[in-house]
Short mmCIF file of C-alpha atoms and ligand atoms in Angstrom, two decimals:
data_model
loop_
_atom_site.label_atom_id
_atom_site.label_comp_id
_atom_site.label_asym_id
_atom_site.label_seq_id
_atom_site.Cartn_x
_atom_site.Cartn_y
_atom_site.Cartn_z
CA UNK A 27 93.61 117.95 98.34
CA UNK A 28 91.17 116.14 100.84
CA UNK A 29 93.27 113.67 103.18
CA UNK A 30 90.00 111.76 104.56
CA UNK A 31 91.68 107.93 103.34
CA UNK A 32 88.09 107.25 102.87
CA UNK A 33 87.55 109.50 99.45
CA UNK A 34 86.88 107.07 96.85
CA UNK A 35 89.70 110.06 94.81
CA UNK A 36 92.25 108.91 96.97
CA UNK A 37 94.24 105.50 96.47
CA UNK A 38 94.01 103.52 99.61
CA UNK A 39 97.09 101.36 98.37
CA UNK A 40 100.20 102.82 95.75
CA UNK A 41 102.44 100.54 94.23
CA UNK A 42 105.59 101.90 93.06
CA UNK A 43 108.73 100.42 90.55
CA UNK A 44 111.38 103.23 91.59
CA UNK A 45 113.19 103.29 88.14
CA UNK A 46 115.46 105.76 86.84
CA UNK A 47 118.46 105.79 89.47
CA UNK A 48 120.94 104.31 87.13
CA UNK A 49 120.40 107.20 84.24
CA UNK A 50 119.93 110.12 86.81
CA UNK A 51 123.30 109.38 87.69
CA UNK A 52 125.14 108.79 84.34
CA UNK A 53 123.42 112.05 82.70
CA UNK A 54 125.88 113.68 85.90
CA UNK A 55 128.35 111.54 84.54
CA UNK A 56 128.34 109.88 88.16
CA UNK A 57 128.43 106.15 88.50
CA UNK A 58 125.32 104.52 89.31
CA UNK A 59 125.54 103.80 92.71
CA UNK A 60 125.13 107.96 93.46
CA UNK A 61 121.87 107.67 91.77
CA UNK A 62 120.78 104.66 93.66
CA UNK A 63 121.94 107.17 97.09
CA UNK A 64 119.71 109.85 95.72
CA UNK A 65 117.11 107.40 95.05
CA UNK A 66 116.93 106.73 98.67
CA UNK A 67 116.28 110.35 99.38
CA UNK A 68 113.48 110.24 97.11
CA UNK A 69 111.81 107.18 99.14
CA UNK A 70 111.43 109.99 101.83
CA UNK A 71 109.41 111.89 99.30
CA UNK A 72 107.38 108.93 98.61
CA UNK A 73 106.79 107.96 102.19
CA UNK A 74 105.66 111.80 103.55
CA UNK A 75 103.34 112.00 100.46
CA UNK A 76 101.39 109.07 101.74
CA UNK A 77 100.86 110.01 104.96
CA UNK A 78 100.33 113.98 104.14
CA UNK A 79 97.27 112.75 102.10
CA UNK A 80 96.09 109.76 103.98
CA UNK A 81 97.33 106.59 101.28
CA UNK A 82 96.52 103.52 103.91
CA UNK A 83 99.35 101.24 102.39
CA UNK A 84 102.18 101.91 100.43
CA UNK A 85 104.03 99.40 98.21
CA UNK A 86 107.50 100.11 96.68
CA UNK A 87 109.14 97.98 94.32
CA UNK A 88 113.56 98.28 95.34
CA UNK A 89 114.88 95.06 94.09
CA UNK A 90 113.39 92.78 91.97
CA UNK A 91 114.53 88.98 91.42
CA UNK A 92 116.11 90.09 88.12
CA UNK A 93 118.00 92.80 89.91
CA UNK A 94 119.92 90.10 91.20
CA UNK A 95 121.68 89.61 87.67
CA UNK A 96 123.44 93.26 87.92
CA UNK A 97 127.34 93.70 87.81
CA UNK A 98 128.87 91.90 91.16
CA UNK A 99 129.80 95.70 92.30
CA UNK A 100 126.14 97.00 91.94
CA UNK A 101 124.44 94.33 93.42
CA UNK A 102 126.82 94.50 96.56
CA UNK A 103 126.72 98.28 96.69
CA UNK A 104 123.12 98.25 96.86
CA UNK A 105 122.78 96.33 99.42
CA UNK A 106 125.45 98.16 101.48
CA UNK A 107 122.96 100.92 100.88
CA UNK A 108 119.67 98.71 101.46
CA UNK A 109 121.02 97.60 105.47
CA UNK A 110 122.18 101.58 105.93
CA UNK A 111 118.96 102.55 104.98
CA UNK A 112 117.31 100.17 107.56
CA UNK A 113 119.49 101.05 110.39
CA UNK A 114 119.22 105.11 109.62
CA UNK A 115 115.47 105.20 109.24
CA UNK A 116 113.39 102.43 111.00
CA UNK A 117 113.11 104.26 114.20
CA UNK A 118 112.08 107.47 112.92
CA UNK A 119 109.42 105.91 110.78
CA UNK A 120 108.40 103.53 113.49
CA UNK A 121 108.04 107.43 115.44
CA UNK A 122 105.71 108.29 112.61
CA UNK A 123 103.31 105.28 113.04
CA UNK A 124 104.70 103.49 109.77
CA UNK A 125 104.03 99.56 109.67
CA UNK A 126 107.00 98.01 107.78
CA UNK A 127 107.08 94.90 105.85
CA UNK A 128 109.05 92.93 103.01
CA UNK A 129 107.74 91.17 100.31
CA UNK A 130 110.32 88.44 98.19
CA UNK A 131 112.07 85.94 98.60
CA UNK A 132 114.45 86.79 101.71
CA UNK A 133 116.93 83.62 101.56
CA UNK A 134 119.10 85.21 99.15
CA UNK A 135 119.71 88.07 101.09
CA UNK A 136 122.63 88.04 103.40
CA UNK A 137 122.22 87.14 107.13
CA UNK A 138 123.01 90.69 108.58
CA UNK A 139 119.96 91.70 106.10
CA UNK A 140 117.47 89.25 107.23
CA UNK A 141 117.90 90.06 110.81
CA UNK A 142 117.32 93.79 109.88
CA UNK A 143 114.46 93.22 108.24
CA UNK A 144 112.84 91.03 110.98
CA UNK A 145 113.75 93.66 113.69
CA UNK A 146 111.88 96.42 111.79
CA UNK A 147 108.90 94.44 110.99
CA UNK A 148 108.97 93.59 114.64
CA UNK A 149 109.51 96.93 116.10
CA UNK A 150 107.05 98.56 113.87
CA UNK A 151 104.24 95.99 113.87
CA UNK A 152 101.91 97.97 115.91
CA UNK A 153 101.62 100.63 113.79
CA UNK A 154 98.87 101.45 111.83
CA UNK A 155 99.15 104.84 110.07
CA UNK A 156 100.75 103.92 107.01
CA UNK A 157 101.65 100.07 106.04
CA UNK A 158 105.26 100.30 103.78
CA UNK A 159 105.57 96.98 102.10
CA UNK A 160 108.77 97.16 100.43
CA UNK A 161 109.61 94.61 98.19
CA UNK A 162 112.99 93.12 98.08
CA UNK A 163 114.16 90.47 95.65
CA UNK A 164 110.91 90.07 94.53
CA UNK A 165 109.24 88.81 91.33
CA UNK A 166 105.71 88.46 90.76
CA UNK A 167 106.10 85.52 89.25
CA UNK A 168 108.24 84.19 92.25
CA UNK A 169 105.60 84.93 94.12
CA UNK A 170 102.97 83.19 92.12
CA UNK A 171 105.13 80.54 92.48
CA UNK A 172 105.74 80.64 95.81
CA UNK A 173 101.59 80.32 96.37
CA UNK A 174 101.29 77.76 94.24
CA UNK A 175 103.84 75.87 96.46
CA UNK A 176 101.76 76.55 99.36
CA UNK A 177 98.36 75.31 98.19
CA UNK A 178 100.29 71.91 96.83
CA UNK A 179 101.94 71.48 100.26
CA UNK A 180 98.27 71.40 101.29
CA UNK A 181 97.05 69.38 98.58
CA UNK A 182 99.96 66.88 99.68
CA UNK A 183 99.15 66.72 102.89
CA UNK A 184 95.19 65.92 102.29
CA UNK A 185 94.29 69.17 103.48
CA UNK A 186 93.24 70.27 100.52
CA UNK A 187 90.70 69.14 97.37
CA UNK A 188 92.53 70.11 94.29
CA UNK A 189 89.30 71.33 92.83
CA UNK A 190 88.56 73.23 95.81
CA UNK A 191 91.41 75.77 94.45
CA UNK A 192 89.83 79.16 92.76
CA UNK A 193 90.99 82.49 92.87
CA UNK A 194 90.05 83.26 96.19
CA UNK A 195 92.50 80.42 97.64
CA UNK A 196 94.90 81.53 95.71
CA UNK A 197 95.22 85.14 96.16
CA UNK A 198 95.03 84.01 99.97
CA UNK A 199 98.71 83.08 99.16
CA UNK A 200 100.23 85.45 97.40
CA UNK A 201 101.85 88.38 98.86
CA UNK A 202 99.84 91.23 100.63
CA UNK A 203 96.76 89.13 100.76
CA UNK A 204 95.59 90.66 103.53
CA UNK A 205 95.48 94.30 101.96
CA UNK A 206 93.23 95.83 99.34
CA UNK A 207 94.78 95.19 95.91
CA UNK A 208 96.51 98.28 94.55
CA UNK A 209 94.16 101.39 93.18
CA UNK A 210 97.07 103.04 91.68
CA UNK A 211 100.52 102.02 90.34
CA UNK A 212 103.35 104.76 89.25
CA UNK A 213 106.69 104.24 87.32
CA UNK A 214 109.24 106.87 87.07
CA UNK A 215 111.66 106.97 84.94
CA UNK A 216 109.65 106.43 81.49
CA UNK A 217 109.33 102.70 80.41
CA UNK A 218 105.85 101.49 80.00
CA UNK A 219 106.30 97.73 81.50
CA UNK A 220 105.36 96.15 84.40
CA UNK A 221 108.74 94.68 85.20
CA UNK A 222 107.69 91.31 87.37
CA UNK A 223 106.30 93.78 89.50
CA UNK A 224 103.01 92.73 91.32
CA UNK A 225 101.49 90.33 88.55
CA UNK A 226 98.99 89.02 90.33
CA UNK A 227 98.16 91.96 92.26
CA UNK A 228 98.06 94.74 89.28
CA UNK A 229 95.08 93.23 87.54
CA UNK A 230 92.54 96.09 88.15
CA UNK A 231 95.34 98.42 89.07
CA UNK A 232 95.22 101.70 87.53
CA UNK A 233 98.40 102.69 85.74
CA UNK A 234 100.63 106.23 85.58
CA UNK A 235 104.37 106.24 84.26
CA UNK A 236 105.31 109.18 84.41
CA UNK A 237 109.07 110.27 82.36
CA UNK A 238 110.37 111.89 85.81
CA UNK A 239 113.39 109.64 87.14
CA UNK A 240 112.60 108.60 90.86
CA UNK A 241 115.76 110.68 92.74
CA UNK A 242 114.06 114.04 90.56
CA UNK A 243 110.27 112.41 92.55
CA UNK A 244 108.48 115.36 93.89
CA UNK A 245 104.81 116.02 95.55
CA UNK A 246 104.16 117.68 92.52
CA UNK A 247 104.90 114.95 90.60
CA UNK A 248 102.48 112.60 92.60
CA UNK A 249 100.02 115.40 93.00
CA UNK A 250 99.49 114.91 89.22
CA UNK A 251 98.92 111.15 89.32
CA UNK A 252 96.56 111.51 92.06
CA UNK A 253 94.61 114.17 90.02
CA UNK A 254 94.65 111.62 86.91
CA UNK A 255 93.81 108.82 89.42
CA UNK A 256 90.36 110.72 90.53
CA UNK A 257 89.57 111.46 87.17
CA UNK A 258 89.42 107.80 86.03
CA UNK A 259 86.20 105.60 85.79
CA UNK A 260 86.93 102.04 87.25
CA UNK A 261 84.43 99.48 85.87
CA UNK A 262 86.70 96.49 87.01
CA UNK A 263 84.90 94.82 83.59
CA UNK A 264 81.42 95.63 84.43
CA UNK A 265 79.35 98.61 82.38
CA UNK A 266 79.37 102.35 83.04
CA UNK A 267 76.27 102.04 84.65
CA UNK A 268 77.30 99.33 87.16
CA UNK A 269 80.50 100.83 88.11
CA UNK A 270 78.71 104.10 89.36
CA UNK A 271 76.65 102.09 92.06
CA UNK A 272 80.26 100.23 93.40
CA UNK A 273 82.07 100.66 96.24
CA UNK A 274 85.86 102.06 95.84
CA UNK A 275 87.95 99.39 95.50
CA UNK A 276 85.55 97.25 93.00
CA UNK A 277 83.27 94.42 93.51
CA UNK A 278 84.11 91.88 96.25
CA UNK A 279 82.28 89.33 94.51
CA UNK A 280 82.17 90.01 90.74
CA UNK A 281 80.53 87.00 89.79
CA UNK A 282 77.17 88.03 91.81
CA UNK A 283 77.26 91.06 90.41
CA UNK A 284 74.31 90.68 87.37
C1 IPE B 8 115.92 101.45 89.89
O1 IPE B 8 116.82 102.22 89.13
C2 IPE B 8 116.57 100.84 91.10
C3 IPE B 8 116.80 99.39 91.01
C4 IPE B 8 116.39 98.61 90.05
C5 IPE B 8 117.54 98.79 92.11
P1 IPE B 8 117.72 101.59 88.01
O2 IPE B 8 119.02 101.18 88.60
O3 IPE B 8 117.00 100.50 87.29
O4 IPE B 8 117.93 102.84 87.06
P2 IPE B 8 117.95 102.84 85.48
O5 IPE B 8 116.65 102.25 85.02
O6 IPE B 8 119.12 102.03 85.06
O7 IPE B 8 118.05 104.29 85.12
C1 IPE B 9 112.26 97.38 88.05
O1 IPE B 9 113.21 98.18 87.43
C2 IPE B 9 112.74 96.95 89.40
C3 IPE B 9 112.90 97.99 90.40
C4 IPE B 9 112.68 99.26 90.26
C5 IPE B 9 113.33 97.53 91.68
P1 IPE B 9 114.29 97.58 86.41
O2 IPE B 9 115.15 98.71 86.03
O3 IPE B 9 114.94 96.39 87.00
O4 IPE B 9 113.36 97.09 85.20
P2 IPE B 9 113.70 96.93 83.65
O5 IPE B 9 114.99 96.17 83.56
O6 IPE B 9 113.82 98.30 83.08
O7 IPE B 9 112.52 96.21 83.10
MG1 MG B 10 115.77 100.54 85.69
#
């Protein structure tokens, strides 16, 4: 497989939901929380992929603002297993040139958490081999929201002409703005839904479930969906024809596009 990040066959940016932990673990008749530990493993999987084949930005979905609603014991295991995961790994992927950053709402996470997070985005923000978003009590709909919020604050404070507001303004806002939207998004674990996941972000995304659980992720198993991925014709709404002539990543302007 070429790693040149340029190939248009070659996602620049991966968005991942993680599912599956919960089941992995229960077909072992284990409680969940071992398949959430495996799970972690598998990130490693994930991660080394990405920067074997040259993926510019990785996104990874490991808590959602619905996952907040789990049993008491699950949510505070998992975040027992979230902070150990930041203090065991930051460094080594900080070695490895790996930009870290969280996306969601971060107030409901626990002091000890925040600070964590900060540090690595911190200690790693000179990197530029690989940029890990991982998102953390995040919704996409929170973070519609959350943008919307942003551009009324403005509006509010006569900084801003309500009419002035298109889609430009406010994808400015919402999370990973300053990235290229996802090429390619992957589920594990089987279900066919979107989950709150990026809603905003997705809408030209190419999609690949695949029935694998994430702690069972292997290369193979991404190998494939980068083979599907280079196989598919983006037209980002346009004709056949129009597509061919594009750049990778679709048309910056779409509407002067004719
Ligand atoms: C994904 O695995 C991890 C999180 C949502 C935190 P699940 O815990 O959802 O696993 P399943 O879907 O129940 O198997
Ligand atoms: C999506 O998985 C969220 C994460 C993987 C973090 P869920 O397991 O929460 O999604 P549903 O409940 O199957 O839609
Ligand atoms: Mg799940």
């Amino acid at each position: 497989m070429s790693s040149d990040p340029a190939s248009p066959r070659i996602p620049r940016h991966l968005a991942v939901i993680m599912d599956g932990n919960g089941r992995w673990a229960q077909r072992r008749r284990r409680p969940r929380m071992i398949g959430h530990r495996a799970g972690a493993r598998a990130v490693n999987v994930c991660i080394d992929f990405c920067l074997d084949v040259g993926i510019e930005a990785l996104t990874l979905f490991a808590f959602s603002s619905e996952n907040w609603g789990r049993p008491e014991d699950e949510v505070g295991a998992l975040m027992k297993l979230f902070l150990g995961a930041l203090e065991r790994e930051v460094d080594e992927l900080d070695r490895r040139g790996v930009r870290i950053r969280f996306i969601g709402e971060r107030d409901r996470f626990a002091e000890a958490i925040r600070a964590r997070m900060a540090a690595s985005e911190t200690q790693t923000a000179g990197n530029t081999r690989l940029q890990l978003n991982i998102a953390a009590s995040y919704g996409g709909r929170w973070d519609i929201v959350q943008a919307t919020r942003a551009l009324a604050r403005d509006v509010a404070a006569g900084r801003l002409d309500p009419e002035a507001i298109d889609e430009a303004l406010l994808g400015a806002r919402v999370a990973l703005a300053d990235l290229p939207a996802p090429d390619l998004f992957i589920r594990t674990g089987g279900d066919m839904r979107i989950s709150n996941f990026l809603l905003w972000q997705l809408a030209y995304t190419e999609l690949w479930f695949t029935e694998t659980l994430w702690p069972e992720l292997d290369t193979a198993t991404l190998r494939r969906a980068l083979a599907d991925y280079a196989s598919r014709e983006r037209r980002f709404g346009l004709t056949g024809e129009q597509a061919a002539g594009m750049q990778p990543g679709g048309p910056t302007k779409p509407e002067n596009n004719e």
